[in-house]
PDB file of C-alpha atoms in Angstrom:
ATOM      1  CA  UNK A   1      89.612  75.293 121.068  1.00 66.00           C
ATOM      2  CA  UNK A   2      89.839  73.670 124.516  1.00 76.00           C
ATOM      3  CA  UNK A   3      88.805  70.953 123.186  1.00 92.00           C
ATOM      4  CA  UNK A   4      88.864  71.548 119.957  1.00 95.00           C
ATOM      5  CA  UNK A   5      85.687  70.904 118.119  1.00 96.00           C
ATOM      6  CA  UNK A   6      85.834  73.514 114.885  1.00 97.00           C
ATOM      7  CA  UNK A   7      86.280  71.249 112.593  1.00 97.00           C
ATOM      8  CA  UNK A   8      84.323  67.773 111.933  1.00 98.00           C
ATOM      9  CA  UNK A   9      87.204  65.731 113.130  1.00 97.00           C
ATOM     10  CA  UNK A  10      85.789  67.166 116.676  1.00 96.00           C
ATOM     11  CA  UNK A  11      89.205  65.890 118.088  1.00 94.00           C
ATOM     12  CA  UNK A  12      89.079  67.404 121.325  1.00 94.00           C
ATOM     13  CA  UNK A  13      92.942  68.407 121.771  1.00 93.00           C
ATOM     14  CA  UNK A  14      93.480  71.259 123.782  1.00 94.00           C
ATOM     15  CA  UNK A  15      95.196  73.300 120.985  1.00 93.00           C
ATOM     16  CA  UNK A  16      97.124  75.200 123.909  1.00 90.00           C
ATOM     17  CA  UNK A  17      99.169  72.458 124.942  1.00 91.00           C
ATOM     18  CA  UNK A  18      99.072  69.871 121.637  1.00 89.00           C
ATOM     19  CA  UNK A  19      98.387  69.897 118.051  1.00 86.00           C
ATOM     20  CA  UNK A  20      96.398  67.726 116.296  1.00 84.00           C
ATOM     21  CA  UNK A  21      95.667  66.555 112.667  1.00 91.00           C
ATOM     22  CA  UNK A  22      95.272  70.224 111.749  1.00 94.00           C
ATOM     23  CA  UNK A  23      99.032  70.672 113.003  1.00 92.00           C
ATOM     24  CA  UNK A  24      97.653  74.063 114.437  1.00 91.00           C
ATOM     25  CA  UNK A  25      98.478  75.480 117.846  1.00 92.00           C
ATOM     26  CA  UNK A  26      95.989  77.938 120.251  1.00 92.00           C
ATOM     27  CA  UNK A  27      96.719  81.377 117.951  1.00 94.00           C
ATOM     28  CA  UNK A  28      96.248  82.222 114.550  1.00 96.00           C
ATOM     29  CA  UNK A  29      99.065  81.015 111.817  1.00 96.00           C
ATOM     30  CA  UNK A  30      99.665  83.457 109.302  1.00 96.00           C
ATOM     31  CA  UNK A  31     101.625  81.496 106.714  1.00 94.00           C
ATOM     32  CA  UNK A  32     100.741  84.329 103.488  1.00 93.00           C
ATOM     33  CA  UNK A  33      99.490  87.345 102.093  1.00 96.00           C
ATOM     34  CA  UNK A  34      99.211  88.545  98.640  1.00 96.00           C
ATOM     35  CA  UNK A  35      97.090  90.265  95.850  1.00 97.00           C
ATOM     36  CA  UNK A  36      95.625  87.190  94.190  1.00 96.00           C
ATOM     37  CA  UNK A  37      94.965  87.487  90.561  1.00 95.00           C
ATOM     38  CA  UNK A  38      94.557  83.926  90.072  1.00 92.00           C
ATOM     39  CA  UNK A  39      90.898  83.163  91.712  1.00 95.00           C
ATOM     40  CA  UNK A  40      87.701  83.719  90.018  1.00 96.00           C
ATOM     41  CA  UNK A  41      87.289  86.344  87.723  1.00 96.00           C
ATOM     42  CA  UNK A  42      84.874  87.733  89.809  1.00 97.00           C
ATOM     43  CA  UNK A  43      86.949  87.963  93.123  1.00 98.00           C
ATOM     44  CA  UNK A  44      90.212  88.752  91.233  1.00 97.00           C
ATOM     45  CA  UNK A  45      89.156  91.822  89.165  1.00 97.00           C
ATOM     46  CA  UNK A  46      91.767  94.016  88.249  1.00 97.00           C
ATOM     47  CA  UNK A  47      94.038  94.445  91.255  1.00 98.00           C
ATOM     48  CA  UNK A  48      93.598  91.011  92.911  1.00 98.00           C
ATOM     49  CA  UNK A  49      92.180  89.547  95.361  1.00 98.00           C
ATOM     50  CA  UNK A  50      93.400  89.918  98.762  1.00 98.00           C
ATOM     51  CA  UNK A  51      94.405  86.714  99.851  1.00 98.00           C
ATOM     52  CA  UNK A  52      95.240  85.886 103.474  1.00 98.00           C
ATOM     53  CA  UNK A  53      96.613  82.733 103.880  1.00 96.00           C
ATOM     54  CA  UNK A  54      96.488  80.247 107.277  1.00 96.00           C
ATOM     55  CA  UNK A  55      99.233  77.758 108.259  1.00 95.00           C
ATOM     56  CA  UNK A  56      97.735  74.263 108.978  1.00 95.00           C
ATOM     57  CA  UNK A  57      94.711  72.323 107.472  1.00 95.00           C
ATOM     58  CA  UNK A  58      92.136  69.894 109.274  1.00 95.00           C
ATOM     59  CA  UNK A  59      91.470  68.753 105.568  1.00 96.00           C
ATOM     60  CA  UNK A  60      95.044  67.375 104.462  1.00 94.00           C
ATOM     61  CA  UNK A  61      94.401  66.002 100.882  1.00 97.00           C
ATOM     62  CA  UNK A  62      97.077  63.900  99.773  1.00 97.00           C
ATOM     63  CA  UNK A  63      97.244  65.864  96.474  1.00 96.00           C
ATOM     64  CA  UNK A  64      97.330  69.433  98.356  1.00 94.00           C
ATOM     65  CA  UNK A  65      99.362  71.963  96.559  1.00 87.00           C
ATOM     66  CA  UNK A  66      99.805  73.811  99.334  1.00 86.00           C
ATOM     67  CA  UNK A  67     101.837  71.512 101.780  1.00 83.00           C
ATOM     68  CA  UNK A  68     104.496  73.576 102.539  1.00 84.00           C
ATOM     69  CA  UNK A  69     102.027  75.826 104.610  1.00 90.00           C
ATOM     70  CA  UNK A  70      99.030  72.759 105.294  1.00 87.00           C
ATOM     71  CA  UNK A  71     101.630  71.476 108.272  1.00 86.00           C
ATOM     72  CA  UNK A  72     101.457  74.229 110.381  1.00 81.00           C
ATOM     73  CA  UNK A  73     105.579  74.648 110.059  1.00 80.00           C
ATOM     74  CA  UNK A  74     105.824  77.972 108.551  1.00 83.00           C
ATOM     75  CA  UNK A  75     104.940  81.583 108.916  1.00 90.00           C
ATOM     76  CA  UNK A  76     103.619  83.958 112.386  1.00 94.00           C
ATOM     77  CA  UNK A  77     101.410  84.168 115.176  1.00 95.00           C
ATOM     78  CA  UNK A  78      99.539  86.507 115.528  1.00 97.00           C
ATOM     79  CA  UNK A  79      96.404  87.969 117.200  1.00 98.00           C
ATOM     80  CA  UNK A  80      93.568  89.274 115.944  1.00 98.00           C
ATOM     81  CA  UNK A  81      93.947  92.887 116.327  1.00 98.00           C
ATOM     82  CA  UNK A  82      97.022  92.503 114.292  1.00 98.00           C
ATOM     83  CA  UNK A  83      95.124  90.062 111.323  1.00 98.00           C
ATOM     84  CA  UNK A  84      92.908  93.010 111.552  1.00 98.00           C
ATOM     85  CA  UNK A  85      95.683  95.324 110.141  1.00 98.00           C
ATOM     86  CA  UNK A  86      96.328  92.852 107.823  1.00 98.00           C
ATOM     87  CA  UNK A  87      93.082  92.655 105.863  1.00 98.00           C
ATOM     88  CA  UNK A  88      92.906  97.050 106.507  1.00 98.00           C
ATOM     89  CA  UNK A  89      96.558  97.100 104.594  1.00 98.00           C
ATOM     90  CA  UNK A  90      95.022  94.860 101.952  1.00 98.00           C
ATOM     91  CA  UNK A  91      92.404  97.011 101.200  1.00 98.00           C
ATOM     92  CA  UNK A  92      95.037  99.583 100.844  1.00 98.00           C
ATOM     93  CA  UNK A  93      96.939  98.076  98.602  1.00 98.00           C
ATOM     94  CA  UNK A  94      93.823  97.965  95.911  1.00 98.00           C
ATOM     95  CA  UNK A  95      92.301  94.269  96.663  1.00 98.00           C
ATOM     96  CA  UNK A  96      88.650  93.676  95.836  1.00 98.00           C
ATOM     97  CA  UNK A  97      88.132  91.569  98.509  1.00 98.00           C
ATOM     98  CA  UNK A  98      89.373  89.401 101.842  1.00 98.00           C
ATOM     99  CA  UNK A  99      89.818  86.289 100.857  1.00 98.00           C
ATOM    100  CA  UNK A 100      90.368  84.428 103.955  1.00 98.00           C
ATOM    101  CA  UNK A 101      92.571  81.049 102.964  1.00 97.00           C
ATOM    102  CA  UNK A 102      91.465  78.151 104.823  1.00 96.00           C
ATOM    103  CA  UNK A 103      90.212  79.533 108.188  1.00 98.00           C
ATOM    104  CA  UNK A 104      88.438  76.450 109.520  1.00 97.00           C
ATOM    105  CA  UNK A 105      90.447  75.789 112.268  1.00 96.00           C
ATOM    106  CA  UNK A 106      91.033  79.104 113.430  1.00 97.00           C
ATOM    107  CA  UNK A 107      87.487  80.169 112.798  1.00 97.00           C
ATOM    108  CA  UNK A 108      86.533  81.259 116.012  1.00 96.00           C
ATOM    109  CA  UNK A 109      89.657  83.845 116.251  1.00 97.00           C
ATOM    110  CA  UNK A 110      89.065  84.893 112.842  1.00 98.00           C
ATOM    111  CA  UNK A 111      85.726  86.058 113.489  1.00 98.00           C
ATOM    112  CA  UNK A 112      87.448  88.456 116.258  1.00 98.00           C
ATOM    113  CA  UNK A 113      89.506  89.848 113.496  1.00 98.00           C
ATOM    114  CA  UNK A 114      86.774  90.490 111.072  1.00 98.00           C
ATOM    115  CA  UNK A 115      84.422  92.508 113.325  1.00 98.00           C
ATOM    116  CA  UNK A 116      87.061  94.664 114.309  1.00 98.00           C
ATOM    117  CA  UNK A 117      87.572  95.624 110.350  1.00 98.00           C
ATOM    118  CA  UNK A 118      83.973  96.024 109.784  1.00 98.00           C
ATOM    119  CA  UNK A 119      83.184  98.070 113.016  1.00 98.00           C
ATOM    120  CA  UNK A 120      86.877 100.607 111.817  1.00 98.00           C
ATOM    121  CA  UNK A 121      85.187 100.145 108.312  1.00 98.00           C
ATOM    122  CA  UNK A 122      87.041  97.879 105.866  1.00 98.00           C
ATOM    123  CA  UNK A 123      84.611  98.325 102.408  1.00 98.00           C
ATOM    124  CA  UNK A 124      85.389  95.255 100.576  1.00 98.00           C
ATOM    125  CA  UNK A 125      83.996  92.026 100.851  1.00 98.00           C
ATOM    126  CA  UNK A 126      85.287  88.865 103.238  1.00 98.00           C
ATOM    127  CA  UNK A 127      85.193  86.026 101.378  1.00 98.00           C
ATOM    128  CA  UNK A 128      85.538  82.284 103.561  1.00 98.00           C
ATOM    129  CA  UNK A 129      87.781  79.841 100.980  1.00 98.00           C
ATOM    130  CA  UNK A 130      87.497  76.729 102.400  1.00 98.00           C
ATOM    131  CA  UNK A 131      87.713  73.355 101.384  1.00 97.00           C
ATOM    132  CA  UNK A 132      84.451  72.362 102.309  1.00 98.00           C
ATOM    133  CA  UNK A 133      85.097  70.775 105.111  1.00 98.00           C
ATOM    134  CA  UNK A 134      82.674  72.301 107.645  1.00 98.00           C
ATOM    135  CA  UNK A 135      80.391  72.365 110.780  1.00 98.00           C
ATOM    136  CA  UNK A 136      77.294  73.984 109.921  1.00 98.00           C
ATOM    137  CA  UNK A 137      77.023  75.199 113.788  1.00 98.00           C
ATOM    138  CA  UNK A 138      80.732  76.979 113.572  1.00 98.00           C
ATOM    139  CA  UNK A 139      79.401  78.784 110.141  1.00 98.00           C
ATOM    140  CA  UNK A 140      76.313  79.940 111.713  1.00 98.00           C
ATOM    141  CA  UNK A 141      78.440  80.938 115.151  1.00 97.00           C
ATOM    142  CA  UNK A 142      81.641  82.403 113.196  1.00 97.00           C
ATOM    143  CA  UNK A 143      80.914  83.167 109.641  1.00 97.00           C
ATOM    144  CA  UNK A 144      77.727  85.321 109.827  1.00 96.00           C
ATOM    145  CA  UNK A 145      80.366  88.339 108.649  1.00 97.00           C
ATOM    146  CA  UNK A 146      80.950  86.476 105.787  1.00 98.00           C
ATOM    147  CA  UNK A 147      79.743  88.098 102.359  1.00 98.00           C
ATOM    148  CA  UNK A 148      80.775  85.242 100.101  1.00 98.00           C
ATOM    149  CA  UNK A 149      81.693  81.445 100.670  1.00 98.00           C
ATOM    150  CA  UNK A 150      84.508  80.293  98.025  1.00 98.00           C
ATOM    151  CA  UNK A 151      83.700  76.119  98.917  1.00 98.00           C
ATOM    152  CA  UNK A 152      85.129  73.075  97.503  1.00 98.00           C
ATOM    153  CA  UNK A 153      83.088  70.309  97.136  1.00 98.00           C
ATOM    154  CA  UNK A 154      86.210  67.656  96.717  1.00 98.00           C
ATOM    155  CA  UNK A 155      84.413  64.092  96.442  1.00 98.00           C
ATOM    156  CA  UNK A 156      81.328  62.115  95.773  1.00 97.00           C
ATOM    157  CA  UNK A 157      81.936  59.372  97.658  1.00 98.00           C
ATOM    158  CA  UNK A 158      82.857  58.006 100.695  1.00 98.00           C
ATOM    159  CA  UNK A 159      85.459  55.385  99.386  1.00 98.00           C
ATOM    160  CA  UNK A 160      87.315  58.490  97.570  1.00 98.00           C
ATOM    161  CA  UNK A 161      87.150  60.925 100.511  1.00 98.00           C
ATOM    162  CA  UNK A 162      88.822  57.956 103.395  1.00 98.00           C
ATOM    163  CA  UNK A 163      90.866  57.579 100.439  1.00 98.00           C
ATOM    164  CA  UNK A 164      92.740  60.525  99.894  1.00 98.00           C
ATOM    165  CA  UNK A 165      91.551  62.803 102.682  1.00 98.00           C
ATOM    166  CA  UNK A 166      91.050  60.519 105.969  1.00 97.00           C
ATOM    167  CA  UNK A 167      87.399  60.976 106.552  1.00 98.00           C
ATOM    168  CA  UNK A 168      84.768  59.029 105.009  1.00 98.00           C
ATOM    169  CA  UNK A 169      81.914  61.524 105.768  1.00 98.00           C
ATOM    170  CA  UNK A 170      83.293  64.482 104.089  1.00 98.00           C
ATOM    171  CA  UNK A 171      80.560  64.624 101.012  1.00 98.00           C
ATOM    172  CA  UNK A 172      77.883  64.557 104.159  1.00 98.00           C
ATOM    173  CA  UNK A 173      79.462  67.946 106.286  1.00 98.00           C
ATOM    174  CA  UNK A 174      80.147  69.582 102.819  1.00 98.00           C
ATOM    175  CA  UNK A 175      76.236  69.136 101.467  1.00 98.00           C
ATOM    176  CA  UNK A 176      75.549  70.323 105.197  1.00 98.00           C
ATOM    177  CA  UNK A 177      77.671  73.020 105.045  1.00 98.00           C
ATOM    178  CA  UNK A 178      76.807  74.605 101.341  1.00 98.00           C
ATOM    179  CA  UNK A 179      73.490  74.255 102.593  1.00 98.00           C
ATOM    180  CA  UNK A 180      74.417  77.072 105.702  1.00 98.00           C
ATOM    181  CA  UNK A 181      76.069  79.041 103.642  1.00 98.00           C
ATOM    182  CA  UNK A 182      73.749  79.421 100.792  1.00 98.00           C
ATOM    183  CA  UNK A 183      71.390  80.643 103.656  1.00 98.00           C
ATOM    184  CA  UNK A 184      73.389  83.120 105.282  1.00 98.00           C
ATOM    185  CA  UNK A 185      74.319  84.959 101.890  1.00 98.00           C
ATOM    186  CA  UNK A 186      72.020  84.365  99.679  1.00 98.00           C
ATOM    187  CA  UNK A 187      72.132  84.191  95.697  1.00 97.00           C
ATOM    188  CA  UNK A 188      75.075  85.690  93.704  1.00 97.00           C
ATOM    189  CA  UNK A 189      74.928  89.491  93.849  1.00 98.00           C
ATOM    190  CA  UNK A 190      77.224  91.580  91.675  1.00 98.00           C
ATOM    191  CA  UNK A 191      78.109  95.255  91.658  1.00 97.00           C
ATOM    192  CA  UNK A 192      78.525  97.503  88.587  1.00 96.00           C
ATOM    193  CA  UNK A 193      82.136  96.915  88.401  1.00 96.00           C
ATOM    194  CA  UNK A 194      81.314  93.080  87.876  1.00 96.00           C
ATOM    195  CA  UNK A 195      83.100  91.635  91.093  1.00 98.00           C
ATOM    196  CA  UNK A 196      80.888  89.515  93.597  1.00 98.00           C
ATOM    197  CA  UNK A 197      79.648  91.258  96.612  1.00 98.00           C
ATOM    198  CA  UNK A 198      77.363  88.429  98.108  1.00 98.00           C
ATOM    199  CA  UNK A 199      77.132  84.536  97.231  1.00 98.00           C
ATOM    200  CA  UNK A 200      78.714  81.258  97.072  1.00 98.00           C
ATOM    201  CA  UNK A 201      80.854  79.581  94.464  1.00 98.00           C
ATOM    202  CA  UNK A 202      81.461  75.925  94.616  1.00 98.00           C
ATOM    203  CA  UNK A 203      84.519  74.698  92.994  1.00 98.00           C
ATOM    204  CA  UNK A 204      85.184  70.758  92.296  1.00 98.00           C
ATOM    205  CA  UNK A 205      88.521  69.921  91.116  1.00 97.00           C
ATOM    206  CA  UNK A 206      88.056  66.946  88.606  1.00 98.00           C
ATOM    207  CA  UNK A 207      90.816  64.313  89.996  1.00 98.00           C
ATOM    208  CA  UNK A 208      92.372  61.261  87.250  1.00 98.00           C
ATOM    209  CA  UNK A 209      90.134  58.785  86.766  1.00 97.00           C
ATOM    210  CA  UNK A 210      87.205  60.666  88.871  1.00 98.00           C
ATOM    211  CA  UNK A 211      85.370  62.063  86.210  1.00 97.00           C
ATOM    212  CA  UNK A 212      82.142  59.725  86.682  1.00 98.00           C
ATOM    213  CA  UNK A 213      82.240  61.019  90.222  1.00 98.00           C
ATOM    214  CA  UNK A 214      82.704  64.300  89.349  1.00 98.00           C
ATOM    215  CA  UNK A 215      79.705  64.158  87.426  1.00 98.00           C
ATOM    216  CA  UNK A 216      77.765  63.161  90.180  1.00 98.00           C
ATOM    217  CA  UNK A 217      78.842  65.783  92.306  1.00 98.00           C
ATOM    218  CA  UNK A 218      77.424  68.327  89.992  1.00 98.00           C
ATOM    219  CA  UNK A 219      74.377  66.426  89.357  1.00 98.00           C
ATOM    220  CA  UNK A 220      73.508  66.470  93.296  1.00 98.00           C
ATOM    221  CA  UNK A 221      74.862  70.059  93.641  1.00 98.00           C
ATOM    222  CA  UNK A 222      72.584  71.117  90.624  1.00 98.00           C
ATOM    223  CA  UNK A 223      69.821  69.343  91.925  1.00 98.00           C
ATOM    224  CA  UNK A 224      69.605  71.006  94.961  1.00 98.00           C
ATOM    225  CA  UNK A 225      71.297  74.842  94.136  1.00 98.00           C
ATOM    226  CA  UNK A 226      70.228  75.391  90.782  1.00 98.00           C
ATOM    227  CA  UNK A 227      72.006  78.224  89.591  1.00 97.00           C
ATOM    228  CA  UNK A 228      71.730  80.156  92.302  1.00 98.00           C
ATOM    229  CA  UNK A 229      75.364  79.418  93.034  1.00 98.00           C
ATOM    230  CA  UNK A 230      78.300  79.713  91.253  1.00 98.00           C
ATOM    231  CA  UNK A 231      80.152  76.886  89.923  1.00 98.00           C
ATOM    232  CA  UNK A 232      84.432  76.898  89.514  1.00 98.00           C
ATOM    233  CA  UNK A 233      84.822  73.365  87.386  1.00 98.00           C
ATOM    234  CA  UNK A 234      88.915  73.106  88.040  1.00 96.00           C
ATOM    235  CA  UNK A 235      91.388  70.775  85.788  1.00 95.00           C
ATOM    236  CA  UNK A 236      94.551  72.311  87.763  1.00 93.00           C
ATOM    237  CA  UNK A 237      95.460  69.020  89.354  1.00 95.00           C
ATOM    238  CA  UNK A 238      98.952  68.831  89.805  1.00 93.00           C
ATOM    239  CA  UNK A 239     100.872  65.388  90.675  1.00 95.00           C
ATOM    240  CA  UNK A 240     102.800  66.368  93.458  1.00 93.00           C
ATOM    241  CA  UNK A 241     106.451  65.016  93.413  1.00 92.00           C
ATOM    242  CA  UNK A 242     106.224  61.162  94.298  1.00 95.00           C
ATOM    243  CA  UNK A 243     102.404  60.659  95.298  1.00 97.00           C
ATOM    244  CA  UNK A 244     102.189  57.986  92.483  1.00 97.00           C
ATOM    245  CA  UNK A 245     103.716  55.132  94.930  1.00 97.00           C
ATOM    246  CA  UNK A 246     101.003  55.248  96.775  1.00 97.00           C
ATOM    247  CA  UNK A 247      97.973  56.593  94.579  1.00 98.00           C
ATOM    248  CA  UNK A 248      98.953  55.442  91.275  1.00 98.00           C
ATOM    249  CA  UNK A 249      95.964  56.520  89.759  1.00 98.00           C
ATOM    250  CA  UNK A 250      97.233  60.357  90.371  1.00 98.00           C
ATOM    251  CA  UNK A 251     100.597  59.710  89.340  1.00 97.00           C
ATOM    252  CA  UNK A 252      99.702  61.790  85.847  1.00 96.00           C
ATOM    253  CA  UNK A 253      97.638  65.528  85.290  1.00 95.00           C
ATOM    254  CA  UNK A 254      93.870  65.210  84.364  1.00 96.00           C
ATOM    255  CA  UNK A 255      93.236  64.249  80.612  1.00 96.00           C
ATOM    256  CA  UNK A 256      91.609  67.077  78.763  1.00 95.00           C
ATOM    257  CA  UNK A 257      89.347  64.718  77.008  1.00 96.00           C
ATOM    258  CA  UNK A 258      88.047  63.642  80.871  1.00 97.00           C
ATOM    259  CA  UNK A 259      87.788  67.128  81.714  1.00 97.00           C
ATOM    260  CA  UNK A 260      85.638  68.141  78.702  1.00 97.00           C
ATOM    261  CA  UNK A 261      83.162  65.456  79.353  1.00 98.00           C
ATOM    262  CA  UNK A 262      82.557  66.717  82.974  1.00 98.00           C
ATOM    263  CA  UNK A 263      81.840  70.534  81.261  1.00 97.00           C
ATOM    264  CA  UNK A 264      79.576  69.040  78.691  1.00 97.00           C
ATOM    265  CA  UNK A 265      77.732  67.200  81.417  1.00 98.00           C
ATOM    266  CA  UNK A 266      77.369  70.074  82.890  1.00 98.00           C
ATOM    267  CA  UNK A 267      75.697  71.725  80.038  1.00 97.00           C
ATOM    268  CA  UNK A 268      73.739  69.221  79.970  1.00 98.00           C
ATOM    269  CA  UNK A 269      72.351  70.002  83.768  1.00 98.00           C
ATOM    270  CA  UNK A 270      71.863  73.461  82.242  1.00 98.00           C
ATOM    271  CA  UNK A 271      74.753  74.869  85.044  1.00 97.00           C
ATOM    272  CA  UNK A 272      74.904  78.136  83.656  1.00 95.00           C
ATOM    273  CA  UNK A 273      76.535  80.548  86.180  1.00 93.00           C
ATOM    274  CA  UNK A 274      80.152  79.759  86.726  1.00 89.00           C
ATOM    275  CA  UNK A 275      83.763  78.775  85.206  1.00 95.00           C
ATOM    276  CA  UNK A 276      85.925  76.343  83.477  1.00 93.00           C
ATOM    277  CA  UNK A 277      89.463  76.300  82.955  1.00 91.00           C
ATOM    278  CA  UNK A 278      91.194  76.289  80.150  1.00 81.00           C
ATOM    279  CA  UNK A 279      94.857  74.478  79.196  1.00 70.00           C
ATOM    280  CA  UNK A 280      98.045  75.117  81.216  1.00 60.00           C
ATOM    281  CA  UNK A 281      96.854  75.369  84.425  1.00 62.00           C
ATOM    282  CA  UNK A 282      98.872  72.304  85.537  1.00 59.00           C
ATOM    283  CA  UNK A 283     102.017  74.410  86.328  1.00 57.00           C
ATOM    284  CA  UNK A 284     103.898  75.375  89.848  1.00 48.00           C
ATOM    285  CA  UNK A 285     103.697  79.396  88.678  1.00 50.00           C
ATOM    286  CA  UNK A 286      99.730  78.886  89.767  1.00 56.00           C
ATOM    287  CA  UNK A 287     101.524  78.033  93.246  1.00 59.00           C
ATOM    288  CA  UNK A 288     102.589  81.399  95.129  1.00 59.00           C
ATOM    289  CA  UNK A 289     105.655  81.296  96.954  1.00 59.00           C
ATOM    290  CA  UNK A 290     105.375  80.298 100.270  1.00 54.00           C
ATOM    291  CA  UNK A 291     107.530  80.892 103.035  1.00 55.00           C
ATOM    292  CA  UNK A 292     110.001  78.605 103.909  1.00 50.00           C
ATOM    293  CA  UNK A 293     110.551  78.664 107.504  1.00 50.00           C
ATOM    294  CA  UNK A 294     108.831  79.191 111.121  1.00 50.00           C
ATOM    295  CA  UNK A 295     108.603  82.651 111.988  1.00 53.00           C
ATOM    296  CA  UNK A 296     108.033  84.208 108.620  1.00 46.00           C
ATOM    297  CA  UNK A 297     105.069  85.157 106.517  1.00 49.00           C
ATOM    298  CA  UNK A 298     105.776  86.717 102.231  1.00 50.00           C
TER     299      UNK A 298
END
């Protein structure tokens, strides 16, 4: 972190003394922590998934649903013997997995964290949700723990990606980056009870008035993975309050007519393993409930 080159802004703060675009300081932000029954099917089960969520973002969509944690003002530090206690409580509680919430930029503490589990022997699976937005050197350094990689794959171009996320190369490091993770884990594995033990699922979240880009995004992912990932085809985009000033074109929830032509192109590929989404996700229960100030974690 000194500089700080986890993520592919490569920004070189020194995280101990400044913050950067990732509005993260030197220790790990613990904004959340809940049983998540609102991931994949296959992650969620029956008691949830364990979800561990990070304050800050290097990412910082302008649609993010998660703002109140993505600017690093809420929740605790803490070290990684005591995230360590966190994911063994989890499995205590009856989660199916780990399901690490945006780690990037915290990566190389988080990987402290998850050896300790494994070597005091946490059984469930760590899964990495990112946003895509990786170094292929940090995976192969950080994540080798990982059992499965829950990755967005957000745009298809680099117009869209400047656009609404401040980096034009994004589609570039998240091609890069599917392709580490598809090599450290392998093709989907599932146990008897159904839930994913080893893998990767992609998810793309079809944006308003995307849905030729979308397309394309599956088309190249398809191309190259096959079905030997998973695929999470999302029509949860929520307007947050106000964004259409200054991205009109997001101003209203996807059109279910757009998002049904991006599932029947994908029939069309022949994606077979994966998910869509049905009606009312668009809704602020999907959103958990955040803390709302410095110090405190829910």
């Amino acid at each position: 972190m000194t500089p700080c080159t986890l993520c592919p802004r490569q920004c070189g703060i020194d995280r101990s003394k400044n913050r950067s675009f990732c509005h993260a300081g030197s220790e790990i932000l613990l904004s959340h922590t809940m049983l998540h029954h609102w991931e994949e099917p296959c992650l969620s089960g029956q008691n949830g998934a364990g979800a561990v969520f990070f304050g800050g973002c290097p990412l910082g969509c302008v649609y993010c649903q998660n703002r109140t944690i993505v600017e690093g003002k809420v929740g605790r530090e803490v070290t990684p013997h005591e995230l360590c206690e966190v994911f063994l409580q989890l499995e205590k509680q009856g989660a199916h997995c780990i399901d690490l919430v945006t780690p990037t930029h915290f990566w190389d503490r988080i990987a402290e964290a998850v050896k300790e589990a494994k070597a005091r022997g946490i059984a469930i699976p760590f899964v990495a949700n990112t946003g895509g937005f990786e170094r292929s050197e940090i995976l192969q350094e950080y994540a080798k723990d990982m059992d499965i990689f829950l990755t967005d794959y957000k745009y298809g171009s680099r117009e869209t990606a400047q656009r609404y996320s401040s980096f034009a190369d994004y589609e570039a490091y998240a091609f890069g980056a599917m392709e580490t993770m598809v090599s450290l884990v392998g093709e989907p594995c599932f146990g008897k009870d159904g839930l994913l033990k080893k893998g990767v699922i992609v998810r793309h979240l079809v944006l308003p008035a995307h849905e030729t880009e979308s397309m394309a995004v599956l088309t190249k992912l398809f191309e190259r993975f096959g079905n030997g990932i998973l695929y999470a085809i999302m029509n949860q985009y929520t307007p947050p309050h106000g964004i259409g000033g200054q991205f009109p074109e997001l101003a209203s929830p996807l059109h279910p007519i757009a998002y049904k032509r991006v599932v029947r192109h994908a029939e069309r590929l022949g994606i077979e393993n994966g998910y869509m989404q049905e009606g009312g996700t668009v809704s602020e229960s999907f959103i958990p409930d955040f803390p709302t100030q410095r110090g405190q974690t829910t």
